[in-house]
Coordinates of C-alpha atoms and ligand atoms in Angstrom, one line a residue:
Chain A
X72 CA -139.0 -30.8 -104.3
X73 CA -142.4 -29.1 -104.0
X74 CA -142.4 -29.4 -100.3
X75 CA -139.1 -27.5 -100.1
X76 CA -140.2 -24.7 -102.3
X77 CA -143.3 -24.3 -100.3
X78 CA -141.2 -24.1 -97.1
X79 CA -138.9 -21.5 -98.8
X80 CA -141.8 -19.3 -99.8
X81 CA -143.1 -19.5 -96.3
X82 CA -139.6 -18.6 -95.1
X83 CA -139.8 -15.3 -96.9
X84 CA -143.2 -14.7 -95.4
X85 CA -141.8 -15.5 -92.0
X86 CA -139.3 -12.7 -92.3
X87 CA -142.1 -10.2 -93.4
X88 CA -144.4 -11.4 -90.6
X89 CA -141.8 -11.1 -87.9
X90 CA -142.0 -7.4 -87.6
X91 CA -145.8 -7.4 -87.5
X92 CA -145.7 -9.8 -84.6
X93 CA -143.3 -7.7 -82.5
X94 CA -146.2 -5.3 -81.5
X95 CA -147.0 -7.9 -78.8
X96 CA -149.4 -7.1 -76.1
X97 CA -150.2 -3.6 -77.2
X98 CA -152.8 -4.9 -79.7
X99 CA -156.5 -5.7 -79.3
X100 CA -157.4 -8.8 -77.3
X101 CA -158.8 -11.7 -79.3
X102 CA -159.5 -14.0 -76.4
X103 CA -160.2 -12.8 -72.9
X104 CA -160.8 -14.9 -69.8
X105 CA -162.4 -12.8 -67.0
X106 CA -162.5 -14.7 -63.7
X107 CA -163.1 -18.0 -65.4
X108 CA -163.6 -21.0 -63.2
X109 CA -164.5 -24.5 -64.1
X110 CA -165.6 -27.4 -61.9
X111 CA -166.2 -31.0 -62.9
X112 CA -168.7 -32.7 -60.6
X113 CA -168.0 -30.2 -57.8
X114 CA -164.3 -30.4 -58.1
X115 CA -162.7 -27.1 -59.1
X116 CA -160.3 -27.7 -62.0
X117 CA -159.6 -24.0 -62.9
X118 CA -160.0 -21.2 -60.4
X119 CA -160.6 -17.6 -61.4
X120 CA -158.4 -17.4 -64.4
X121 CA -157.8 -13.9 -65.9
X122 CA -156.1 -14.1 -69.3
X123 CA -155.9 -11.9 -72.3
X124 CA -154.5 -13.1 -75.6
X125 CA -153.8 -10.4 -78.2
X126 CA -154.6 -10.8 -81.9
X127 CA -151.6 -12.5 -83.6
X128 CA -150.0 -13.5 -80.4
X129 CA -148.5 -16.9 -79.7
X130 CA -149.3 -17.9 -76.1
X131 CA -147.9 -21.1 -74.7
X132 CA -149.3 -22.8 -71.7
X133 CA -147.2 -25.1 -69.5
X134 CA -147.8 -26.7 -66.1
X135 CA -147.6 -30.0 -64.3
X136 CA -149.8 -32.9 -65.5
X137 CA -153.5 -32.5 -64.5
X138 CA -153.3 -28.8 -63.8
X139 CA -156.0 -27.9 -66.3
X140 CA -154.1 -27.0 -69.5
X141 CA -156.4 -29.0 -71.8
X142 CA -159.4 -27.7 -69.9
X143 CA -158.3 -24.2 -70.5
X144 CA -157.8 -24.8 -74.2
X145 CA -161.2 -26.4 -74.4
X146 CA -162.8 -23.4 -72.7
X147 CA -161.0 -21.1 -75.1
X148 CA -162.2 -23.1 -78.1
X149 CA -165.8 -23.1 -76.9
X150 CA -165.9 -26.9 -76.5
X151 CA -166.6 -26.3 -72.8
X152 CA -168.5 -23.5 -71.0
X153 CA -167.1 -22.0 -67.8
X154 CA -168.9 -22.6 -64.5
X155 CA -168.2 -19.0 -63.5
X156 CA -166.7 -16.0 -65.2
X157 CA -166.9 -15.0 -68.8
X158 CA -164.9 -15.7 -72.0
X159 CA -164.9 -13.1 -74.7
X160 CA -163.8 -13.7 -78.3
X161 CA -163.2 -10.6 -80.4
X162 CA -165.1 -8.5 -77.9
X163 CA -168.2 -10.7 -77.8
X164 CA -169.1 -13.5 -75.5
X165 CA -167.9 -16.9 -76.8
X166 CA -171.0 -19.1 -77.5
X167 CA -169.4 -22.3 -78.6
X168 CA -167.0 -23.7 -81.2
X169 CA -166.4 -21.3 -84.1
X170 CA -165.4 -22.1 -87.7
X171 CA -162.7 -19.5 -87.6
X172 CA -161.1 -21.2 -84.5
X173 CA -159.3 -24.4 -85.4
X174 CA -158.4 -27.1 -82.9
X175 CA -155.3 -29.2 -83.5
X176 CA -155.7 -32.3 -81.2
X177 CA -152.7 -34.2 -79.8
X178 CA -154.1 -37.6 -80.8
X179 CA -154.0 -36.9 -84.6
X180 CA -154.7 -40.6 -85.2
X181 CA -158.1 -40.3 -83.6
X182 CA -158.9 -36.8 -85.0
X183 CA -158.6 -37.8 -88.7
X184 CA -161.2 -39.8 -90.6
X185 CA -159.5 -43.1 -91.3
X186 CA -161.8 -43.9 -94.2
X187 CA -161.0 -40.7 -96.1
X188 CA -157.7 -40.0 -97.9
X189 CA -155.6 -37.0 -97.0
X190 CA -157.5 -34.9 -99.6
X191 CA -160.8 -36.2 -98.2
X192 CA -159.9 -35.2 -94.7
X193 CA -159.0 -31.7 -95.8
X194 CA -162.2 -31.6 -97.8
X195 CA -164.2 -32.2 -94.6
X196 CA -163.5 -28.7 -93.4
X197 CA -164.3 -27.2 -96.8
X198 CA -167.6 -29.2 -96.9
X199 CA -168.4 -27.9 -93.4
X200 CA -167.8 -24.3 -94.6
X201 CA -169.9 -24.8 -97.7
X202 CA -167.1 -24.4 -100.2
X203 CA -168.5 -25.2 -103.6
X204 CA -167.5 -28.7 -104.8
X205 CA -165.7 -27.3 -107.9
X206 CA -163.5 -25.0 -105.8
X207 CA -162.4 -27.7 -103.4
X208 CA -159.7 -29.7 -105.3
X209 CA -157.6 -26.6 -106.0
X210 CA -157.7 -25.5 -102.4
X211 CA -157.0 -29.0 -101.1
X212 CA -153.9 -29.1 -103.3
X213 CA -152.7 -25.8 -102.0
X214 CA -153.3 -26.7 -98.4
X215 CA -151.5 -30.0 -98.7
X216 CA -148.6 -28.3 -100.4
X217 CA -148.5 -25.8 -97.6
X218 CA -148.0 -28.5 -94.9
X219 CA -145.5 -30.4 -97.1
X220 CA -147.8 -33.2 -98.2
X221 CA -148.3 -32.3 -101.9
X222 CA -147.7 -35.8 -103.1
X223 CA -149.8 -37.7 -100.5
X224 CA -153.3 -36.5 -101.4
X225 CA -154.5 -40.1 -102.1
X226 CA -153.0 -41.7 -99.1
X227 CA -155.1 -42.9 -96.2
X228 CA -154.1 -41.8 -92.7
X229 CA -153.1 -45.4 -91.9
X230 CA -150.5 -45.2 -94.7
X231 CA -148.9 -42.1 -93.2
X232 CA -146.3 -41.6 -90.5
X233 CA -147.3 -39.8 -87.2
X234 CA -145.6 -36.6 -88.5
X235 CA -147.5 -36.7 -91.7
X236 CA -150.8 -37.3 -90.0
X237 CA -150.2 -34.3 -87.7
X238 CA -149.4 -32.2 -90.8
X239 CA -152.6 -33.4 -92.4
X240 CA -154.6 -32.4 -89.3
X241 CA -152.9 -29.0 -89.5
X242 CA -153.9 -28.7 -93.2
X243 CA -157.5 -29.5 -92.3
X244 CA -157.4 -26.8 -89.6
X245 CA -155.9 -24.3 -92.1
X246 CA -158.8 -25.1 -94.4
X247 CA -161.0 -23.4 -91.9
X248 CA -159.0 -20.2 -92.6
X249 CA -158.7 -19.8 -88.8
X250 CA -157.9 -16.5 -87.1
X251 CA -156.9 -18.6 -84.1
X252 CA -155.3 -22.0 -83.7
X253 CA -155.8 -24.0 -80.5
X254 CA -153.1 -26.6 -80.2
X255 CA -153.1 -29.2 -77.4
X256 CA -149.6 -30.8 -77.2
X257 CA -149.7 -31.1 -81.0
X258 CA -146.1 -32.3 -81.3
X259 CA -145.9 -34.3 -78.1
X260 CA -146.0 -37.7 -79.7
X261 CA -143.5 -37.0 -82.4
X262 CA -139.8 -37.7 -82.5
X263 CA -137.4 -34.8 -81.9
X264 CA -136.5 -34.1 -85.5
X265 CA -140.0 -34.1 -86.8
X266 CA -141.1 -32.0 -83.8
X267 CA -138.5 -29.3 -84.6
X268 CA -139.5 -29.3 -88.3
X269 CA -143.1 -28.8 -87.4
X270 CA -142.3 -26.1 -84.9
X271 CA -140.7 -24.1 -87.6
X272 CA -143.4 -24.7 -90.1
X273 CA -146.0 -23.6 -87.5
X274 CA -144.0 -20.4 -86.9
X275 CA -144.0 -19.8 -90.7
X276 CA -147.7 -20.4 -91.0
X277 CA -148.3 -18.1 -88.0
X278 CA -146.1 -15.4 -89.5
X279 CA -147.7 -15.7 -92.9
X280 CA -151.3 -15.7 -91.7
X281 CA -151.1 -13.6 -88.6
X282 CA -153.1 -16.2 -86.8
X283 CA -153.3 -16.2 -83.0
X284 CA -152.0 -19.3 -81.4
X285 CA -152.9 -20.9 -78.1
X286 CA -150.4 -23.7 -77.6
X287 CA -150.4 -26.2 -74.8
X288 CA -147.2 -28.2 -74.2
X289 CA -145.2 -30.2 -71.7
X290 CA -142.0 -29.1 -73.3
X291 CA -140.6 -26.0 -71.6
X292 CA -138.1 -25.3 -74.4
X293 CA -140.8 -25.7 -77.0
X294 CA -142.9 -23.1 -75.1
X295 CA -140.1 -20.6 -75.0
X296 CA -139.0 -21.3 -78.6
X297 CA -142.5 -20.7 -80.0
X298 CA -144.1 -18.2 -77.7
X299 CA -144.5 -14.5 -77.5
X300 CA -145.6 -15.3 -73.9
X301 CA -145.4 -18.4 -71.7
X302 CA -148.0 -18.9 -69.0
X303 CA -147.3 -21.5 -66.3
X304 CA -150.3 -22.9 -64.4
X305 CA -150.3 -24.2 -60.8
X306 CA -152.3 -27.3 -60.0
X307 CA -155.2 -28.0 -57.5
X308 CA -157.0 -25.9 -58.5
X309 CA -155.5 -24.7 -61.8
X310 CA -154.5 -21.0 -61.7
X311 CA -151.9 -18.8 -63.3
X312 CA -148.6 -19.1 -61.5
X313 CA -146.1 -17.4 -63.8
X314 CA -146.2 -15.3 -66.9
X315 CA -143.1 -14.8 -69.0
X316 CA -142.8 -12.4 -71.8
X317 CA -140.5 -13.9 -74.5
X318 CA -138.6 -11.2 -76.3
X319 CA -136.3 -13.5 -78.4
X320 CA -135.9 -12.1 -81.9
X321 CA -137.9 -13.6 -84.7
X322 CA -137.6 -15.5 -87.0
X323 CA -136.4 -18.0 -84.5
X324 CA -133.7 -20.5 -85.2
X325 CA -133.5 -24.0 -83.8
X326 CA -129.8 -23.6 -83.0
X327 CA -129.1 -19.9 -82.5
X328 CA -132.3 -19.2 -80.5
X329 CA -131.8 -22.1 -78.2
X330 CA -128.2 -21.0 -77.5
X331 CA -129.2 -17.4 -76.7
X332 CA -128.4 -16.3 -73.1
X333 CA -132.0 -15.1 -72.7
X334 CA -133.4 -18.4 -73.8
X335 CA -131.3 -20.2 -71.2
X336 CA -132.3 -17.8 -68.5
X337 CA -136.0 -18.2 -69.4
X338 CA -135.6 -21.9 -69.4
X339 CA -134.1 -21.9 -66.0
X340 CA -136.8 -19.7 -64.6
X341 CA -139.6 -21.9 -66.1
X342 CA -137.9 -25.0 -64.9
X343 CA -137.7 -23.7 -61.4
X344 CA -141.3 -22.8 -61.5
X345 CA -142.4 -26.2 -62.7
X346 CA -140.3 -27.9 -60.0
X347 CA -141.9 -25.8 -57.3
X348 CA -145.4 -26.3 -58.8
X349 CA -145.0 -30.0 -58.8
X350 CA -144.2 -30.1 -55.1
Chain B
X12 CA -156.6 -61.6 -98.9
X13 CA -156.3 -65.3 -98.9
X14 CA -153.2 -66.8 -100.6
X15 CA -153.5 -68.9 -103.7
X16 CA -152.3 -71.9 -101.7
X17 CA -155.2 -71.6 -99.3
X18 CA -157.7 -71.4 -102.1
X19 CA -156.2 -74.5 -103.8
X20 CA -156.4 -76.3 -100.5
X21 CA -160.0 -75.3 -100.2
X22 CA -160.8 -76.7 -103.6
X23 CA -158.9 -79.9 -102.8
X24 CA -160.9 -80.5 -99.6
X25 CA -164.1 -79.9 -101.5
X26 CA -163.1 -82.4 -104.2
X27 CA -162.2 -85.0 -101.5
X28 CA -165.6 -84.6 -99.8
X29 CA -167.4 -85.1 -103.1
X30 CA -165.2 -88.1 -103.8
X31 CA -166.0 -89.5 -100.4
X32 CA -169.7 -88.9 -101.0
X33 CA -169.4 -90.9 -104.3
X34 CA -167.6 -93.7 -102.6
X35 CA -170.2 -94.0 -99.8
X36 CA -173.0 -93.9 -102.4
X37 CA -171.4 -96.5 -104.6
X38 CA -170.8 -98.9 -101.7
X39 CA -174.5 -98.4 -100.8
X40 CA -173.6 -97.8 -97.2
X41 CA -176.7 -95.7 -97.2
X42 CA -179.7 -96.9 -99.3
X43 CA -179.8 -95.1 -102.7
X44 CA -183.4 -94.2 -101.9
X45 CA -182.1 -91.8 -99.4
X46 CA -178.6 -91.0 -100.6
X47 CA -177.9 -90.5 -104.3
X48 CA -174.2 -90.2 -105.4
X49 CA -173.0 -86.8 -106.7
X50 CA -173.3 -88.2 -110.2
X51 CA -177.1 -88.7 -109.9
X52 CA -177.5 -85.5 -108.0
X53 CA -175.7 -83.5 -110.7
X54 CA -177.7 -85.2 -113.4
X55 CA -180.9 -84.3 -111.6
X56 CA -179.7 -80.7 -111.2
X57 CA -179.0 -80.3 -114.9
X58 CA -182.3 -82.0 -115.8
X59 CA -184.3 -79.9 -113.3
X60 CA -182.8 -76.7 -114.6
X61 CA -183.3 -77.6 -118.3
X62 CA -186.6 -79.6 -118.4
X63 CA -188.3 -78.9 -115.0
X64 CA -189.1 -75.7 -113.1
X65 CA -186.0 -75.9 -110.8
X66 CA -184.8 -72.6 -112.3
X67 CA -188.0 -70.8 -111.4
X68 CA -187.7 -72.2 -107.9
X69 CA -184.2 -70.9 -107.6
X70 CA -185.3 -67.5 -108.7
X71 CA -188.2 -67.6 -106.2
X72 CA -185.9 -68.3 -103.3
X73 CA -183.4 -65.6 -104.3
X74 CA -186.3 -63.2 -104.6
X75 CA -187.7 -64.0 -101.1
X76 CA -184.2 -63.9 -99.6
X77 CA -183.2 -60.6 -101.1
X78 CA -186.6 -58.8 -100.5
X79 CA -186.6 -59.8 -96.9
X80 CA -183.0 -59.0 -96.5
X81 CA -183.3 -55.5 -98.1
X82 CA -186.3 -54.7 -95.9
X83 CA -184.4 -55.9 -92.8
X84 CA -181.3 -54.0 -93.8
X85 CA -183.0 -50.7 -94.4
X86 CA -185.1 -50.9 -91.3
X87 CA -182.2 -52.3 -89.2
X88 CA -179.7 -49.6 -90.2
X89 CA -182.2 -46.8 -89.9
X90 CA -183.4 -47.9 -86.5
X91 CA -179.9 -48.8 -85.3
X92 CA -178.7 -45.3 -86.3
X93 CA -181.6 -43.7 -84.4
X94 CA -181.0 -45.8 -81.3
X95 CA -177.2 -45.9 -81.5
X96 CA -176.8 -42.1 -81.9
X97 CA -178.3 -41.4 -78.5
X98 CA -176.8 -43.0 -75.4
X99 CA -180.2 -42.4 -73.7
X100 CA -182.1 -44.3 -76.3
X101 CA -179.6 -47.1 -76.0
X102 CA -180.2 -47.3 -72.3
X103 CA -184.0 -47.3 -72.6
X104 CA -184.2 -49.8 -75.5
X105 CA -181.4 -52.2 -74.8
X106 CA -183.4 -54.4 -72.4
X107 CA -186.3 -54.8 -74.9
X108 CA -183.8 -55.8 -77.6
X109 CA -182.1 -58.3 -75.3
X110 CA -185.5 -59.9 -74.7
X111 CA -186.6 -60.0 -78.4
X112 CA -183.2 -60.9 -79.9
X113 CA -182.8 -64.5 -78.7
X114 CA -186.4 -65.3 -79.8
X115 CA -186.0 -67.7 -82.7
X116 CA -187.5 -66.2 -85.8
X117 CA -189.4 -69.5 -86.4
X118 CA -191.3 -68.7 -83.2
X119 CA -193.1 -65.8 -84.8
X120 CA -194.1 -67.9 -87.9
X121 CA -197.5 -68.8 -86.3
X122 CA -198.1 -65.2 -85.4
X123 CA -197.2 -64.1 -88.9
X124 CA -199.5 -66.8 -90.4
X125 CA -202.4 -65.6 -88.2
X126 CA -201.9 -62.0 -89.3
X127 CA -201.0 -62.5 -93.0
X128 CA -202.2 -66.0 -93.8
X129 CA -200.0 -68.4 -95.9
X130 CA -199.0 -65.6 -98.2
X131 CA -195.8 -64.0 -99.6
X132 CA -196.4 -61.1 -97.2
X133 CA -196.1 -63.6 -94.3
X134 CA -192.8 -64.8 -95.7
X135 CA -191.5 -61.2 -96.1
X136 CA -192.5 -60.4 -92.6
X137 CA -190.9 -63.5 -91.0
X138 CA -187.6 -63.1 -93.1
X139 CA -187.3 -59.4 -92.3
X140 CA -188.0 -60.0 -88.6
X141 CA -185.4 -62.7 -88.4
X142 CA -182.8 -60.9 -90.4
X143 CA -183.1 -57.5 -88.8
X144 CA -181.4 -58.4 -85.6
X145 CA -177.8 -58.7 -86.8
X146 CA -178.2 -55.5 -88.7
X147 CA -179.9 -53.6 -85.9
X148 CA -177.4 -54.7 -83.2
X149 CA -174.3 -54.2 -85.4
X150 CA -175.5 -50.7 -86.3
X151 CA -176.2 -49.7 -82.7
X152 CA -172.8 -51.0 -81.7
X153 CA -171.1 -49.2 -84.6
X154 CA -172.8 -45.9 -83.8
X155 CA -172.0 -46.3 -80.1
X156 CA -168.4 -47.0 -80.8
X157 CA -167.6 -43.9 -82.9
X158 CA -164.4 -42.3 -81.7
X159 CA -165.5 -39.4 -79.4
X160 CA -162.7 -37.3 -80.7
X161 CA -164.4 -37.3 -84.1
X162 CA -167.6 -35.8 -82.6
X163 CA -165.4 -33.0 -81.2
X164 CA -163.8 -32.5 -84.6
X165 CA -167.4 -32.3 -86.0
X166 CA -168.3 -29.8 -83.3
X167 CA -165.2 -27.7 -84.0
X168 CA -166.1 -27.7 -87.7
X169 CA -169.7 -26.9 -86.8
X170 CA -171.0 -29.8 -89.0
X171 CA -174.7 -30.1 -89.3
X172 CA -176.5 -33.0 -87.6
X173 CA -177.2 -34.9 -90.9
X174 CA -173.6 -34.3 -91.9
X175 CA -172.4 -35.8 -88.6
X176 CA -174.5 -38.9 -89.3
X177 CA -173.6 -39.3 -92.9
X178 CA -170.0 -38.2 -92.9
X179 CA -168.8 -39.4 -89.4
X180 CA -171.1 -41.9 -87.7
X181 CA -172.2 -44.1 -90.7
X182 CA -168.8 -44.5 -92.3
X183 CA -167.3 -45.2 -88.9
X184 CA -170.0 -47.8 -88.2
X185 CA -169.6 -49.3 -91.7
X186 CA -167.4 -52.3 -90.7
X187 CA -169.9 -53.3 -88.1
X188 CA -172.8 -52.8 -90.5
X189 CA -171.2 -54.9 -93.2
X190 CA -170.7 -57.7 -90.7
X191 CA -174.4 -57.4 -89.8
X192 CA -175.4 -57.4 -93.5
X193 CA -173.5 -60.7 -94.0
X194 CA -175.0 -62.4 -91.0
X195 CA -178.4 -61.1 -92.0
X196 CA -178.2 -62.6 -95.5
X197 CA -177.5 -66.0 -94.0
X198 CA -180.5 -65.7 -91.8
X199 CA -182.7 -64.5 -94.7
X200 CA -181.8 -67.5 -96.8
X201 CA -182.6 -69.9 -94.0
X202 CA -185.9 -68.3 -93.3
X203 CA -186.8 -68.0 -97.0
X204 CA -186.5 -71.8 -97.2
X205 CA -188.5 -72.4 -94.0
X206 CA -191.3 -70.1 -95.2
X207 CA -191.4 -71.8 -98.6
X208 CA -191.7 -75.2 -96.9
X209 CA -194.5 -74.0 -94.5
X210 CA -196.5 -71.8 -96.8
X211 CA -195.9 -73.8 -100.0
X212 CA -194.4 -70.7 -101.7
X213 CA -192.7 -71.1 -105.0
X214 CA -189.0 -71.7 -104.1
X215 CA -186.3 -74.2 -103.4
X216 CA -187.7 -74.9 -99.9
X217 CA -190.9 -76.1 -101.5
X218 CA -189.0 -78.1 -104.1
X219 CA -186.8 -79.8 -101.5
X220 CA -189.8 -80.7 -99.3
X221 CA -191.8 -82.2 -102.2
X222 CA -188.8 -84.1 -103.5
X223 CA -188.3 -85.6 -100.0
X224 CA -192.0 -86.6 -99.7
X225 CA -191.8 -88.3 -103.1
X226 CA -188.5 -90.1 -102.2
X227 CA -186.8 -88.3 -105.2
X228 CA -183.6 -88.1 -103.4
X229 CA -181.6 -87.0 -106.4
X230 CA -183.9 -84.0 -106.9
X231 CA -183.7 -83.2 -103.2
X232 CA -179.9 -83.1 -103.3
X233 CA -180.0 -81.0 -106.5
X234 CA -182.1 -78.4 -104.5
X235 CA -179.7 -78.6 -101.6
X236 CA -176.7 -78.0 -103.9
X237 CA -178.4 -74.9 -105.3
X238 CA -179.2 -73.6 -101.8
X239 CA -175.5 -74.0 -100.9
X240 CA -174.6 -72.2 -104.1
X241 CA -177.0 -69.3 -103.3
X242 CA -175.4 -68.8 -99.9
X243 CA -171.9 -69.1 -101.3
X244 CA -172.5 -66.5 -104.0
X245 CA -174.2 -64.1 -101.6
X246 CA -171.4 -64.3 -99.2
X247 CA -168.9 -63.8 -102.0
X248 CA -170.6 -60.7 -103.3
X249 CA -170.7 -59.2 -99.9
X250 CA -167.0 -60.0 -99.4
X251 CA -166.1 -58.2 -102.6
X252 CA -168.2 -55.2 -101.6
X253 CA -166.6 -55.2 -98.2
X254 CA -163.1 -55.3 -99.6
X255 CA -163.9 -52.3 -101.8
X256 CA -165.7 -50.3 -99.2
X257 CA -163.1 -50.9 -96.5
X258 CA -160.0 -50.5 -98.6
X259 CA -158.9 -47.7 -96.2
X260 CA -158.3 -50.2 -93.4
X261 CA -154.7 -50.8 -92.6
X262 CA -153.6 -54.1 -94.1
Ligands
ATP545 N1 -164.5 -34.5 -68.3 C1 -163.9 -34.5 -67.1 N2 -164.6 -34.9 -66.0 C2 -164.1 -34.9 -64.8 N3 -162.8 -34.4 -64.5 C3 -162.1 -34.0 -65.6 C4 -162.6 -34.0 -66.9 N4 -161.6 -33.6 -67.7 C5 -160.6 -33.3 -66.9 N5 -160.8 -33.5 -65.6 C6 -159.9 -33.3 -64.5 O1 -159.5 -32.0 -64.6 C7 -158.2 -31.8 -64.2 C8 -157.4 -31.1 -65.3 O2 -157.4 -31.9 -66.5 P1 -156.7 -31.5 -67.8 O3 -156.9 -32.5 -68.8 O4 -157.2 -30.1 -68.2 O5 -155.2 -31.4 -67.4 P2 -153.9 -31.2 -68.2 O6 -153.2 -30.1 -67.6 O7 -154.2 -31.0 -69.7 O8 -153.1 -32.5 -68.0 P3 -152.1 -33.3 -68.9 O9 -150.8 -32.5 -68.9 O10 -151.9 -34.6 -68.3 O11 -152.7 -33.3 -70.3 C9 -157.6 -33.2 -64.0 O12 -157.6 -33.4 -62.6 C10 -158.7 -34.1 -64.6 O13 -158.8 -35.3 -63.9
MG546 MG1 -153.9 -32.2 -71.4

């Protein structure tokens, strides 16, 4: 159906985008943390983080619960300001949330407007950006098709499955035409099949748009599967404990990539890191 | 939505009550001077609407009720939004509201009479004062209970302040506001009748009071039936509006 054709088209784009992505760390930095610390009520949550994310890079953040992954993402999105240190975006200090940085929240059920249909929810981002009313329907249709929801424009979130709701949230984020996507465990609440589908669709979107992705997850395999780089945080206070460059070829494949010797080696390394971090 | 069976049962219960009323009246368990049967009340109702000014009284009451209710709704929702949107304002103003709220609206009638005299303005003031509470408190609650994540979404999209209020907070508070509107309408009807009785304003309250004084019990009951009908139709209209406005809620 339409959803499948959309995915196929993206598949082609994914092949084309794969080479562009391989440049990796050599490119300009989009987001730079320089000695960033954050304290909540005197308690240090993140301690002197240095981090540079290149344009078009997919960086995955893992770490034990409570180590500050969400906080790091909120800092990078401008929802929080650091207590010390500086965050630069595209070379200039980050002042606050930006329209070209989209945030995909884990709790999609709470991040959608329940009183608006799927089309209405996507429309919110277009309204915020000042897209003329007449131009909206066509763009909404295209965005919903892109995330595989072309026939659900008139459904309310309460009438959609969890996977569909998260797709809808991603559509709204894409309506911002973001150059960066901030994702906080976006697929954590989904079943394994849906999760893998969405992982591949995300990689397709990233390849087609060249967007930079900051991806927080609990799932070590997910981090390796998606990322150009995986960063592991240590808790109390949160700091960078490990940094793994992922050279697995793109486009990635749910079966072949996960069977590759390098994938298994990286998984082992990350697993050992998390085990020691939790201790 | 209620099932057909429930509706039928509701009609049956109503019919049984009317029948019981007729039996009690026919047996003269209560003197006919005080209690007419439904037959006499219905005849008086038809006669009052056709040959007397009962129709004008009905319109008078509806007018008082709706004017006061609209004033209360607009003021209640606007004030509620102002207070509810800021957690500081809520903390400052909540104690005052808690003091004023339990004050029965009838307690301010003497104050209103002193200020406005026995005039329609007095009635409007009293009705609006009494009916504003459900709206005000429901709106404050609705605004305070907006999912915080949605405010973050709004921040991420850089929505303007008015857009946040009209696109996020108000629709989110709508279920609470609608509940407040319904309660407010009931209060407005009650106070409209009380004011008509006290100030002799043209309306069903005035009709009922005069009928009682003249021992015209059938006319009195005709007025009471109309009052019940006004309340019923008002609630029904709001129910329909609610069902349409809240169609998005999971069944
Ligand atoms: N608003 C806040 N006020 C006070 N403390 C906070 C706040 N937000 C987070 N924290 C604390 O900061 C620490 C890091 O929280 P954060 O949510 O970033 O962790 P996380 O790595 O995302 O955890 P999880 O894997 O469970 O999502 C925790 O100890 C948490 O209690
Ligand atoms: Mg988190």
